[in-house]
Coordinates of N, CA, C and O and ligand atoms in Angstrom, one line a residue:
X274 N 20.2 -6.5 3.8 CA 18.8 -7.0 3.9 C 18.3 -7.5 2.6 O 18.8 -7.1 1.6
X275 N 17.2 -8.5 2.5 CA 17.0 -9.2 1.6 C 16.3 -8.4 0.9 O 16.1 -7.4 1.5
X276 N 15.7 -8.5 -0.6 CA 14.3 -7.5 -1.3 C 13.4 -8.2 -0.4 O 12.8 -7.3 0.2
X277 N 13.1 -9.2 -0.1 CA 11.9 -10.0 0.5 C 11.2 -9.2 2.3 O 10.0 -9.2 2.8
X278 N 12.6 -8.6 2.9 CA 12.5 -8.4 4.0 C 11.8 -6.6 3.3 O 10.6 -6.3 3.5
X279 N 12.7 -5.6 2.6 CA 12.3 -4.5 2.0 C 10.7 -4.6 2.1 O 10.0 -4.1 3.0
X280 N 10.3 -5.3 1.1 CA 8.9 -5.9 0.6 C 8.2 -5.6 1.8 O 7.3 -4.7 2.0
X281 N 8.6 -6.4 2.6 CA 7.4 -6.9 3.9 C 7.5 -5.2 4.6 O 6.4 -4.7 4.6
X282 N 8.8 -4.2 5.1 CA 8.6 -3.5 5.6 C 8.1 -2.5 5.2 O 7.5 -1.7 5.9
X283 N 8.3 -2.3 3.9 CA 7.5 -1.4 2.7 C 5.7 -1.5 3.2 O 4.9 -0.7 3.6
X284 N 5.6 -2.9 2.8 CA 4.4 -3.1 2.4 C 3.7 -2.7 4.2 O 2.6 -2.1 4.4
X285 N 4.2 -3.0 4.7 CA 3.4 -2.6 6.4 C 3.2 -1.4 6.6 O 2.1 -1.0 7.1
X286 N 4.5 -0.4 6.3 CA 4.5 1.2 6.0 C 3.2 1.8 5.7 O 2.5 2.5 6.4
X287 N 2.9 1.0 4.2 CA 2.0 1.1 3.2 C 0.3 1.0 3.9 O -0.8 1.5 3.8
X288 N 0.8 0.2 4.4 CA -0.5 -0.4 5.1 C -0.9 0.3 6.1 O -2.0 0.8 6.0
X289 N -0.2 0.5 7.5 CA -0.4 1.3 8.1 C -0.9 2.9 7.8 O -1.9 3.4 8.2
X290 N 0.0 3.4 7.1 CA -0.3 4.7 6.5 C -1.5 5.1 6.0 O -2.0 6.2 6.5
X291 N -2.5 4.2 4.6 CA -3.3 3.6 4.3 C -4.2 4.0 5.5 O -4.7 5.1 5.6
X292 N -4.3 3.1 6.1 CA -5.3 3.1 7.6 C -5.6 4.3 7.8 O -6.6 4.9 7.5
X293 N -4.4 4.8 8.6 CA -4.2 6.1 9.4 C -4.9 7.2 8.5 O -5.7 8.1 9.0
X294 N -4.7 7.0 6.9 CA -5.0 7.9 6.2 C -6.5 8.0 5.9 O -7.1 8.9 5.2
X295 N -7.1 6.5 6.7 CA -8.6 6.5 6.3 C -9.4 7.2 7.7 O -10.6 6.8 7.8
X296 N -9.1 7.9 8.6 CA -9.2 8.6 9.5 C -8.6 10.0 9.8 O -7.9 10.2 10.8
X297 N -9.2 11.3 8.4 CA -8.0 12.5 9.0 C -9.1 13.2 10.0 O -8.8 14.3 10.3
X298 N -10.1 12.8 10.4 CA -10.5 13.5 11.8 C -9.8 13.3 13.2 O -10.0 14.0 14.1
X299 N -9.2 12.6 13.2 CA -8.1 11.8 14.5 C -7.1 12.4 14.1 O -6.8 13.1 15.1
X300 N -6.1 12.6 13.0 CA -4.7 13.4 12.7 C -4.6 14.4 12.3 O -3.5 15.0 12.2
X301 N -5.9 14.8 12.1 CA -5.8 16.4 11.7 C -5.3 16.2 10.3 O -4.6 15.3 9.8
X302 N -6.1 17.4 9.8 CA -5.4 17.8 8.1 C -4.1 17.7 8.1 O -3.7 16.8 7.4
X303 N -3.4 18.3 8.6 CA -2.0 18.3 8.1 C -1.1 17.1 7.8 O -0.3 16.9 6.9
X304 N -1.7 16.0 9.4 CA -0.6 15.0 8.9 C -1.4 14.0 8.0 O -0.8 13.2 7.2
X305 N -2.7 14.0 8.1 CA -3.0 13.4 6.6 C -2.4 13.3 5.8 O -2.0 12.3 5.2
X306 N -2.2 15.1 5.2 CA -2.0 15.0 4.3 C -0.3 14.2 3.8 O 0.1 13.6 2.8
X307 N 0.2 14.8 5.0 CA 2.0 14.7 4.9 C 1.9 12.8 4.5 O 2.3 12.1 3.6
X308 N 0.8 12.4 6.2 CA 1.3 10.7 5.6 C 0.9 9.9 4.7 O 1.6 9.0 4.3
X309 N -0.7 10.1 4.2 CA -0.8 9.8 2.8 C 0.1 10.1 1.5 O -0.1 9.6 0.4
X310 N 1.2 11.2 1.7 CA 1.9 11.3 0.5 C 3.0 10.3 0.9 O 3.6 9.5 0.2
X311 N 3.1 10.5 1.8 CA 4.4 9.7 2.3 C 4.0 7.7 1.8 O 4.6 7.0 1.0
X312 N 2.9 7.4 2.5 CA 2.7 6.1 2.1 C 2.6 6.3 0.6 O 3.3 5.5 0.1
X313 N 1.9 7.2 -0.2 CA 2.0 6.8 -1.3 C 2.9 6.4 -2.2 O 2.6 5.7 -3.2
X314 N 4.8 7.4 -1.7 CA 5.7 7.6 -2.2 C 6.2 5.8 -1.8 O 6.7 5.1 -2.6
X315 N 6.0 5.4 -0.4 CA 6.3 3.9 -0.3 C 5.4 2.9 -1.1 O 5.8 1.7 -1.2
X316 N 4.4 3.3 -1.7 CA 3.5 2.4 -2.7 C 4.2 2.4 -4.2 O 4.0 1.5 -4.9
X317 N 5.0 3.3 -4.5 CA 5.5 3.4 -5.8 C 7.2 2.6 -5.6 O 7.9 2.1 -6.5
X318 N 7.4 2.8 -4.5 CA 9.0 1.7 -4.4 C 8.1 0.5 -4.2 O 8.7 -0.4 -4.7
X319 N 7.1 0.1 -3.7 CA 6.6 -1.0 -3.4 C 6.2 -1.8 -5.1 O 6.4 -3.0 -5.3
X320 N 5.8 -0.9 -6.0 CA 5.3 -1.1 -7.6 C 7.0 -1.7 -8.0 O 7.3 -2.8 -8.5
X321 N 8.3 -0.6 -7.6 CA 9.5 -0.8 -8.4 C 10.1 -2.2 -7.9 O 10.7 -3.0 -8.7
X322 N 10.1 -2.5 -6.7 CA 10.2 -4.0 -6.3 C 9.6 -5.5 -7.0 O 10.1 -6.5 -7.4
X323 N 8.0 -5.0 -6.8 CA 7.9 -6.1 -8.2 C 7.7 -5.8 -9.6 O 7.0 -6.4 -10.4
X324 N 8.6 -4.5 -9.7 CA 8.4 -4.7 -11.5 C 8.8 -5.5 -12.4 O 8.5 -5.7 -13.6
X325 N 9.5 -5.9 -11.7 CA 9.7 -7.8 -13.1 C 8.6 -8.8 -13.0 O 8.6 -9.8 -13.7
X326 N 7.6 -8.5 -12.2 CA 6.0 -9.5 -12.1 C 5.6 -8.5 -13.2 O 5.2 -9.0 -14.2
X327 N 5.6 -7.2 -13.1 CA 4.5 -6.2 -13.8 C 5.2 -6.8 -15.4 O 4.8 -7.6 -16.1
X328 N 6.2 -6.0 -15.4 CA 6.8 -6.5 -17.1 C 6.4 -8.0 -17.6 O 6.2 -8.0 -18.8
X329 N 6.3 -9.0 -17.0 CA 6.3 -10.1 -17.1 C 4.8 -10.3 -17.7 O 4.6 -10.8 -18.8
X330 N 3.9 -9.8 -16.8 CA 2.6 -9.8 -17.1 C 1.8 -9.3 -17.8 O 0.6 -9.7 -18.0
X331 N 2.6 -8.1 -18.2 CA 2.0 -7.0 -19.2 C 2.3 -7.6 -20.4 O 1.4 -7.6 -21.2
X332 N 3.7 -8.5 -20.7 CA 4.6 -8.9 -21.8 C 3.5 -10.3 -22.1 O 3.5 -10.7 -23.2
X333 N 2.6 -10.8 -21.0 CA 1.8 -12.2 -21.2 C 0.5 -11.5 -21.2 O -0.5 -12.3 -21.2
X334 N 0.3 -10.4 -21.3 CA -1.6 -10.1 -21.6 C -2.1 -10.8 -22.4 O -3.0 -11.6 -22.1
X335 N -1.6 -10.7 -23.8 CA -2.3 -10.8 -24.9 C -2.0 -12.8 -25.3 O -2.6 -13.5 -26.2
X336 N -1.1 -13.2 -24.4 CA -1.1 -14.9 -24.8 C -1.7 -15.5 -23.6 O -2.7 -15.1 -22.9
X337 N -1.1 -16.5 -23.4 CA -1.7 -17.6 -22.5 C -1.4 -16.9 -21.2 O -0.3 -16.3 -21.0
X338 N -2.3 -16.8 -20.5 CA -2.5 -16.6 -19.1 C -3.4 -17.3 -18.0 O -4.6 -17.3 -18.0
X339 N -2.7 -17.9 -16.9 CA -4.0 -18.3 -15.9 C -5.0 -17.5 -15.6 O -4.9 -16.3 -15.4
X340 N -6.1 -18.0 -15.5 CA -6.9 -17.1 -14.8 C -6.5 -15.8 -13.7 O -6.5 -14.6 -13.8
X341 N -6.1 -16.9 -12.8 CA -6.2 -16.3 -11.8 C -4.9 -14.9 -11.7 O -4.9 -14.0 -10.9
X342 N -3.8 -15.1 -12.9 CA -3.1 -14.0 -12.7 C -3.8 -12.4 -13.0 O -3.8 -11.3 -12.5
X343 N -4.6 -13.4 -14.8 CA -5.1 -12.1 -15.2 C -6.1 -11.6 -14.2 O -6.2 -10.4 -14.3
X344 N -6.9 -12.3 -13.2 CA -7.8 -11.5 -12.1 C -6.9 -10.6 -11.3 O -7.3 -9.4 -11.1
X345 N -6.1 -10.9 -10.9 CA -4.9 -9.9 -9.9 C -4.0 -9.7 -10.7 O -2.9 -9.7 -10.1
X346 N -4.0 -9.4 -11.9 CA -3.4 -8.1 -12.7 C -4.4 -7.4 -12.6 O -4.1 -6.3 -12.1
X347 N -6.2 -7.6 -13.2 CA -7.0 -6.4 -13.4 C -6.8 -5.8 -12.1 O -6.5 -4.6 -12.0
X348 N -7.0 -6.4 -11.1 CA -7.5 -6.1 -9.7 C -6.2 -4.9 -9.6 O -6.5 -3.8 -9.2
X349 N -4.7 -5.2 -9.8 CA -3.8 -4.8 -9.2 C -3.9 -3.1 -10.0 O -3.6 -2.1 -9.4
X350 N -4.4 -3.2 -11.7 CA -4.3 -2.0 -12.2 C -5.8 -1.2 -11.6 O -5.8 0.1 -11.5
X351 N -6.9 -1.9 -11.4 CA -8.2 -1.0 -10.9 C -7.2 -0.2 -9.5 O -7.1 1.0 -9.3
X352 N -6.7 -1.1 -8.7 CA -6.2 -0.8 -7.5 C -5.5 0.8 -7.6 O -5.6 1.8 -6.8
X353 N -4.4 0.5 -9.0 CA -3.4 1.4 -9.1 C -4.4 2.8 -9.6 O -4.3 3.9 -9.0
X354 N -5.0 2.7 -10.3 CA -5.9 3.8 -10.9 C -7.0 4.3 -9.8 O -7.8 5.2 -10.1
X355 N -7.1 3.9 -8.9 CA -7.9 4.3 -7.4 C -7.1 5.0 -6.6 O -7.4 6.1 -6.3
X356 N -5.9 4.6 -6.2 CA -5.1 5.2 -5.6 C -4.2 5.9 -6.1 O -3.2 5.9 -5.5
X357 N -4.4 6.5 -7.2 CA -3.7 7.5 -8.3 C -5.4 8.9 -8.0 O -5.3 10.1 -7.8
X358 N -6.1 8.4 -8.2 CA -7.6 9.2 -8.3 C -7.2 9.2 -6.8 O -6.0 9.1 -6.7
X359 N -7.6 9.2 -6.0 CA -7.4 9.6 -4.3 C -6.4 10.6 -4.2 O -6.8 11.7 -3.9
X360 N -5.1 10.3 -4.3 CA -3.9 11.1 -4.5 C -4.2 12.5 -5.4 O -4.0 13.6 -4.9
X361 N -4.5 12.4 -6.6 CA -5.4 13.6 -7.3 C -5.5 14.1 -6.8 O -4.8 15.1 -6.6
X362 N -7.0 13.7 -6.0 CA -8.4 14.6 -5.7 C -7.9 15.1 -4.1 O -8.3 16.2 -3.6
X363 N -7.2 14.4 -3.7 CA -6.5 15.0 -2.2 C -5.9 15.8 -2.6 O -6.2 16.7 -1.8
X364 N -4.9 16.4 -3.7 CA -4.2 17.4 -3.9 C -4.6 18.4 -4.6 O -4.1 19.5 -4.5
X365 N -5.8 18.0 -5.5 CA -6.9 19.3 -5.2 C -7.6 19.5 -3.6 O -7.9 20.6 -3.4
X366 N -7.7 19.0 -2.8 CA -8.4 19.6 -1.6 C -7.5 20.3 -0.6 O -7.9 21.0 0.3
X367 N -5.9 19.8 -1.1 CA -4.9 20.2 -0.1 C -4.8 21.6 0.2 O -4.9 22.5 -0.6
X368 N -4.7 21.6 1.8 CA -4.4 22.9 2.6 C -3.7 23.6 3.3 O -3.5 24.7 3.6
X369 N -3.0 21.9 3.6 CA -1.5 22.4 4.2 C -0.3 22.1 3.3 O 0.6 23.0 3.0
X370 N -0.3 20.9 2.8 CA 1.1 20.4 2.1 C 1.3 21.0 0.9 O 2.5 20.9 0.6
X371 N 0.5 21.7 -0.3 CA 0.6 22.3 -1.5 C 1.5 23.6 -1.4 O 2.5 23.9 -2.0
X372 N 0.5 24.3 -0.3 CA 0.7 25.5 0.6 C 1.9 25.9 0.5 O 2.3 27.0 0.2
X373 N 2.8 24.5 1.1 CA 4.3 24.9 1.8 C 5.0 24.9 0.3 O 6.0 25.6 0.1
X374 N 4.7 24.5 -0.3 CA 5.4 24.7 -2.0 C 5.3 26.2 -2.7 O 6.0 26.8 -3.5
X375 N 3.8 26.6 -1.9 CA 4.0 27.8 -2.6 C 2.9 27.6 -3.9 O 2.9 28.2 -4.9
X376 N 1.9 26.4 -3.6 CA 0.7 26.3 -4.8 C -0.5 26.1 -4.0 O -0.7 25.1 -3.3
X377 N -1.5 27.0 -4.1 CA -3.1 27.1 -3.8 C -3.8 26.7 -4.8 O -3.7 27.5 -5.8
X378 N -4.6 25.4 -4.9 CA -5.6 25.2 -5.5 C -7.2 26.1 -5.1 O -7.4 26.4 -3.9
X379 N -7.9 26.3 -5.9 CA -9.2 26.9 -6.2 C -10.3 25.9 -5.1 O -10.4 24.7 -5.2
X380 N -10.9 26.6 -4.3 CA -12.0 25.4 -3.6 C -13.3 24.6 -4.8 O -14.2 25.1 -5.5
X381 N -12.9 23.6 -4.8 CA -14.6 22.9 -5.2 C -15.0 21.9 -4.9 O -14.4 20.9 -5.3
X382 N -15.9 21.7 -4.1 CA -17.1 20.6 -4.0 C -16.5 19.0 -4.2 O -16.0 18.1 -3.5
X383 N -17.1 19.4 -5.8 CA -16.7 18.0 -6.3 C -15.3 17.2 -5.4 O -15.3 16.4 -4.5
X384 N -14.5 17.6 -5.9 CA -12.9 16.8 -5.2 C -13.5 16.4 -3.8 O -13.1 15.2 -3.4
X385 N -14.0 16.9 -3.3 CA -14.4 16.4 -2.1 C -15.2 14.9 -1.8 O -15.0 14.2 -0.8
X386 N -16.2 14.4 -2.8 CA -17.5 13.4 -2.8 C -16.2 12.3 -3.7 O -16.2 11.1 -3.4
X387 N -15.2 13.1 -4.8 CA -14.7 12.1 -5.2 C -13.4 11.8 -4.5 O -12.7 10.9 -4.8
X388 N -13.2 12.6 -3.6 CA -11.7 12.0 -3.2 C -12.8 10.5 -1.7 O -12.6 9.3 -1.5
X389 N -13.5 11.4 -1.2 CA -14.2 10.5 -0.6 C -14.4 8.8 -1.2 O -13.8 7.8 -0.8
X390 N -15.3 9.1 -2.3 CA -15.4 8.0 -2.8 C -14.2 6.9 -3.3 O -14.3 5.7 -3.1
X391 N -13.0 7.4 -4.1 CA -11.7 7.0 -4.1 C -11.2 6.3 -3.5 O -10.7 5.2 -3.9
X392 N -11.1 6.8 -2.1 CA -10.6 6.3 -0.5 C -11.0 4.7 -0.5 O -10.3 3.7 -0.6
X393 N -12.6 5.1 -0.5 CA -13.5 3.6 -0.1 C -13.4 2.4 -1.0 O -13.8 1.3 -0.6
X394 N -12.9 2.9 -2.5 CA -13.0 2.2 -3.4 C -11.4 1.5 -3.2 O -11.2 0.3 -3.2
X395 N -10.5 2.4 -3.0 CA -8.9 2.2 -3.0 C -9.2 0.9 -1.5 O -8.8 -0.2 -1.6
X396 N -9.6 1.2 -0.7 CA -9.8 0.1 0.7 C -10.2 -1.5 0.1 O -9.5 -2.5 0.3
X397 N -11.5 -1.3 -0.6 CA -12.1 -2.1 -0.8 C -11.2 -2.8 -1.7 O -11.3 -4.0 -1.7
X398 N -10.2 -2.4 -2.5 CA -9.3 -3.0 -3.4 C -8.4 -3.3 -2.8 O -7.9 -4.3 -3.3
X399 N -7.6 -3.1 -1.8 CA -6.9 -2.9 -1.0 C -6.9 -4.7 -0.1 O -6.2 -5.7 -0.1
X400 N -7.6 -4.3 0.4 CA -8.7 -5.5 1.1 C -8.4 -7.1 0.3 O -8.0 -8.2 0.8
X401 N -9.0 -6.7 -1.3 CA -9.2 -8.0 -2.0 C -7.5 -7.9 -2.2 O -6.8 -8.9 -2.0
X402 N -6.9 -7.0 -2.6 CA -5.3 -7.4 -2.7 C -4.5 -8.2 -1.7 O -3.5 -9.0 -1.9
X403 N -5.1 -7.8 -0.4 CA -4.1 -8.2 0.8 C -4.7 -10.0 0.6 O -3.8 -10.9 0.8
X404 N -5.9 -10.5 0.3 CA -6.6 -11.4 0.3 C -5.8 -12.3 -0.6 O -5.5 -13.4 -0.3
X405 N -5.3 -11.6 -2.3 CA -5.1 -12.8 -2.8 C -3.8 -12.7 -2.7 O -3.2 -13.2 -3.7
X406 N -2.9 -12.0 -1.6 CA -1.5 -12.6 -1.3 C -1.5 -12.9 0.5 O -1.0 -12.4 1.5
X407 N -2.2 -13.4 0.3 CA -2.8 -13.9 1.8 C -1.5 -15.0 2.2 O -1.0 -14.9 3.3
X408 N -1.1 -15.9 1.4 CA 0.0 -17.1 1.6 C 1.6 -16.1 1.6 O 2.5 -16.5 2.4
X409 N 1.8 -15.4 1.0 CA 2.9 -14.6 1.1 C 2.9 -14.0 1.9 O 4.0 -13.6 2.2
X410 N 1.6 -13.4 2.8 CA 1.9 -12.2 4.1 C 2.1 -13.5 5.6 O 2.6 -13.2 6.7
X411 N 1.8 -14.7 5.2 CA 1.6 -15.4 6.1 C 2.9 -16.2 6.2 O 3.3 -16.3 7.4
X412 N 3.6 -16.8 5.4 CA 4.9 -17.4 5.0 C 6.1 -15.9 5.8 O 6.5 -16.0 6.9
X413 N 6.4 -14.9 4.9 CA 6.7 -13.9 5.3 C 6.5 -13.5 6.5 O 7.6 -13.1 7.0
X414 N 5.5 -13.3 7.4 CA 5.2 -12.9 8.6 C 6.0 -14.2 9.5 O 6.7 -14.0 10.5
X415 N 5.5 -15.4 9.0 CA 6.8 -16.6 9.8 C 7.7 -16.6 9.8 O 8.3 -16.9 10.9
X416 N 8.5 -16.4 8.4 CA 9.8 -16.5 8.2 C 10.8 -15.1 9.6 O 11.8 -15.1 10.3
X417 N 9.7 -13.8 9.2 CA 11.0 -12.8 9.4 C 10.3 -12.2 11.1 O 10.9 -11.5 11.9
X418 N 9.3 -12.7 11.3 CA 8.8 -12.2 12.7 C 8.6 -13.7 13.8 O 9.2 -13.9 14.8
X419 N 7.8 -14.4 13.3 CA 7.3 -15.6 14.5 C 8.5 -16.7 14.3 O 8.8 -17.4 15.3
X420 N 9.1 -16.9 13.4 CA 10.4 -18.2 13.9 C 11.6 -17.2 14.8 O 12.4 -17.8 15.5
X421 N 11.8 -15.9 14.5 CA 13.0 -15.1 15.1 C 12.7 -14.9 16.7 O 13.5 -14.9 17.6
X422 N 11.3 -14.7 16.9 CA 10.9 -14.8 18.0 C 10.6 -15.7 19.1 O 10.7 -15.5 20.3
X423 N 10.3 -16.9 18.5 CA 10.4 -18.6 19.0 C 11.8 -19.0 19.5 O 12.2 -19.6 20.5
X424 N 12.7 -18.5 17.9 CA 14.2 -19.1 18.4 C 14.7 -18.1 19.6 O 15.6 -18.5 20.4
X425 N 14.1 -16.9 19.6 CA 15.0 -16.1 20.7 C 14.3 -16.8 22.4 O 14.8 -16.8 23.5
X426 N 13.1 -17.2 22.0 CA 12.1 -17.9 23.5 C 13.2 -18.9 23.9 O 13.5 -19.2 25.1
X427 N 13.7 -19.6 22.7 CA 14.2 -21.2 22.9 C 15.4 -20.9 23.4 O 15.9 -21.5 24.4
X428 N 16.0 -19.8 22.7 CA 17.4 -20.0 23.5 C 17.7 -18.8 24.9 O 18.7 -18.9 25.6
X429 N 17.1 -18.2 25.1 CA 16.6 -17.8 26.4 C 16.2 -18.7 27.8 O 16.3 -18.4 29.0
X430 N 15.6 -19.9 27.0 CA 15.0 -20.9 28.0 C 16.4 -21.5 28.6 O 16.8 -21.4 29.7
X431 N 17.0 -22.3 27.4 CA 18.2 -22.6 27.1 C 19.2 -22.0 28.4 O 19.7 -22.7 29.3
X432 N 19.2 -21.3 28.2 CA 19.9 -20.2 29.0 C 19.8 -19.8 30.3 O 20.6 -19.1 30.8
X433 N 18.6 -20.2 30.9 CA 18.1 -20.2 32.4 C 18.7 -21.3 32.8 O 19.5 -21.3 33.8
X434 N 18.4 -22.8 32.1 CA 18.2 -23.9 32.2 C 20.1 -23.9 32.8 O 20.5 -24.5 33.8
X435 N 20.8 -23.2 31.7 CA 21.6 -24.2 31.8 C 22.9 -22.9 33.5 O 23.9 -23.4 34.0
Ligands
LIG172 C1 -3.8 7.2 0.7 C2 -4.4 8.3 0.3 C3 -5.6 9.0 0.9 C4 -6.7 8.5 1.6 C5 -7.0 7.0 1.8 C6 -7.5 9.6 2.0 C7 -8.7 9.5 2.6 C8 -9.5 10.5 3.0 C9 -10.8 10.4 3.7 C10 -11.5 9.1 4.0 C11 -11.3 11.6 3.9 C12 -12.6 12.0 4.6 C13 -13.7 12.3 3.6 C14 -14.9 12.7 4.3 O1 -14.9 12.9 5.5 O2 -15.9 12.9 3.6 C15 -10.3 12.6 3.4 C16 -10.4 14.0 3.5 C17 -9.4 14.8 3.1 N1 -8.2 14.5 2.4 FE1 -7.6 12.7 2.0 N2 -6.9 10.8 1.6 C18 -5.7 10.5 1.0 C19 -4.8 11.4 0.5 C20 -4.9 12.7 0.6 C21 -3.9 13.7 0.1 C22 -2.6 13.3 -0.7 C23 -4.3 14.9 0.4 C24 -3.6 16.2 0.1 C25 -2.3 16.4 -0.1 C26 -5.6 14.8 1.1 C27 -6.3 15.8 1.6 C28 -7.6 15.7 2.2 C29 -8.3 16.8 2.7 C30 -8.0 18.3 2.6 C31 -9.5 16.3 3.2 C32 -10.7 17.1 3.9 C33 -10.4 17.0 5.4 C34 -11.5 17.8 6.1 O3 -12.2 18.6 5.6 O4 -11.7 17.5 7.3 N3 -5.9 13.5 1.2 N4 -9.2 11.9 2.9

């Protein structure tokens, strides 16, 4: 399978999970917790796939850069530091998944207003991310879902016909 195909199923994992994870009154604490680590663990192979954009761009901060990369580099590091702070503050609140390790965190308050906050901030970034690779979810979504499904219509038709 291609990195391109990885990418895309990574990134839907990611997405999905994401979601699911912005609702633990519907899944119950427990699998929150499990599938938010779980997506998170797919957000960090999703970081190691494009780390030759990351190096590249880190290596071009300080020279010539387009605009628009340096905006979705900031965006992509606010992004990464939101959902690093969420991940935290969730594992301070954790009740079941710590547990099974055999580690109890102390109750407080706070973790709670900021993991809250985290979440909505991590979305809202989330949101403008999916936005400025809007042409790559859309190319990708044609290439590996809507032409495999057209060709399989065509030659099915094909196939009645003949
Ligand atoms: C993608 C990462 C995550 C997102 C988007 C997320 C999102 C949320 C949201 C929106 C809430 C509800 C807050 C409220 O009702 O005020 C919540 C609650 C909570 N989260 Fe997370 N969370 C994530 C990761 C984690 C992790 C990794 C853990 C622990 C291992 C965790 C543990 C908790 C706990 C214990 C609660 C309180 C649930 C309750 O009292 O009903 N979260 N989370």
């Amino acid at each position: 399978m291609t990195t391109n195909k990885w990418k895309y199923i990574i990134d839907i994992a990611i997405f999905l999970g994401f979601l699911i994870s912005m609702d633990p009154h519907s899944t119950g604490n427990s699998l929150h917790e499990w599938i938010s680590t779980a997506a998170f663990a797919a957000a960090i192979t999703h970081l190691l796939l494009s780390w030759q954009w990351i190096v590249e761009t880190i290596r071009r901060t300080f020279t010539n850069m387009k605009t628009s990369v340096r905006i979705s580099y900031t965006l992509n590091v606010l992004l990464f530091i939101a959902v690093t702070l969420v991940m935290f503050t969730g594992f301070m609140l954790s009740r079941d998944l710590l547990p099974v390790f055999g580690i109890t965190v102390p109750e407080n308050f706070a973790w709670r207003s900021l993991h809250d906050m985290t979440a909505n901030l991590s979305l809202l970034l989330i949101g403008i991310h999916l936005a400025l690779h809007w042409n790559w979810i859309v190319d990708t979504t044609q290439r590996f879902i809507i032409q495999p499904i057209s060709r399989l219509r065509s030659e099915n038709k094909e196939k009645v016909r003949a």
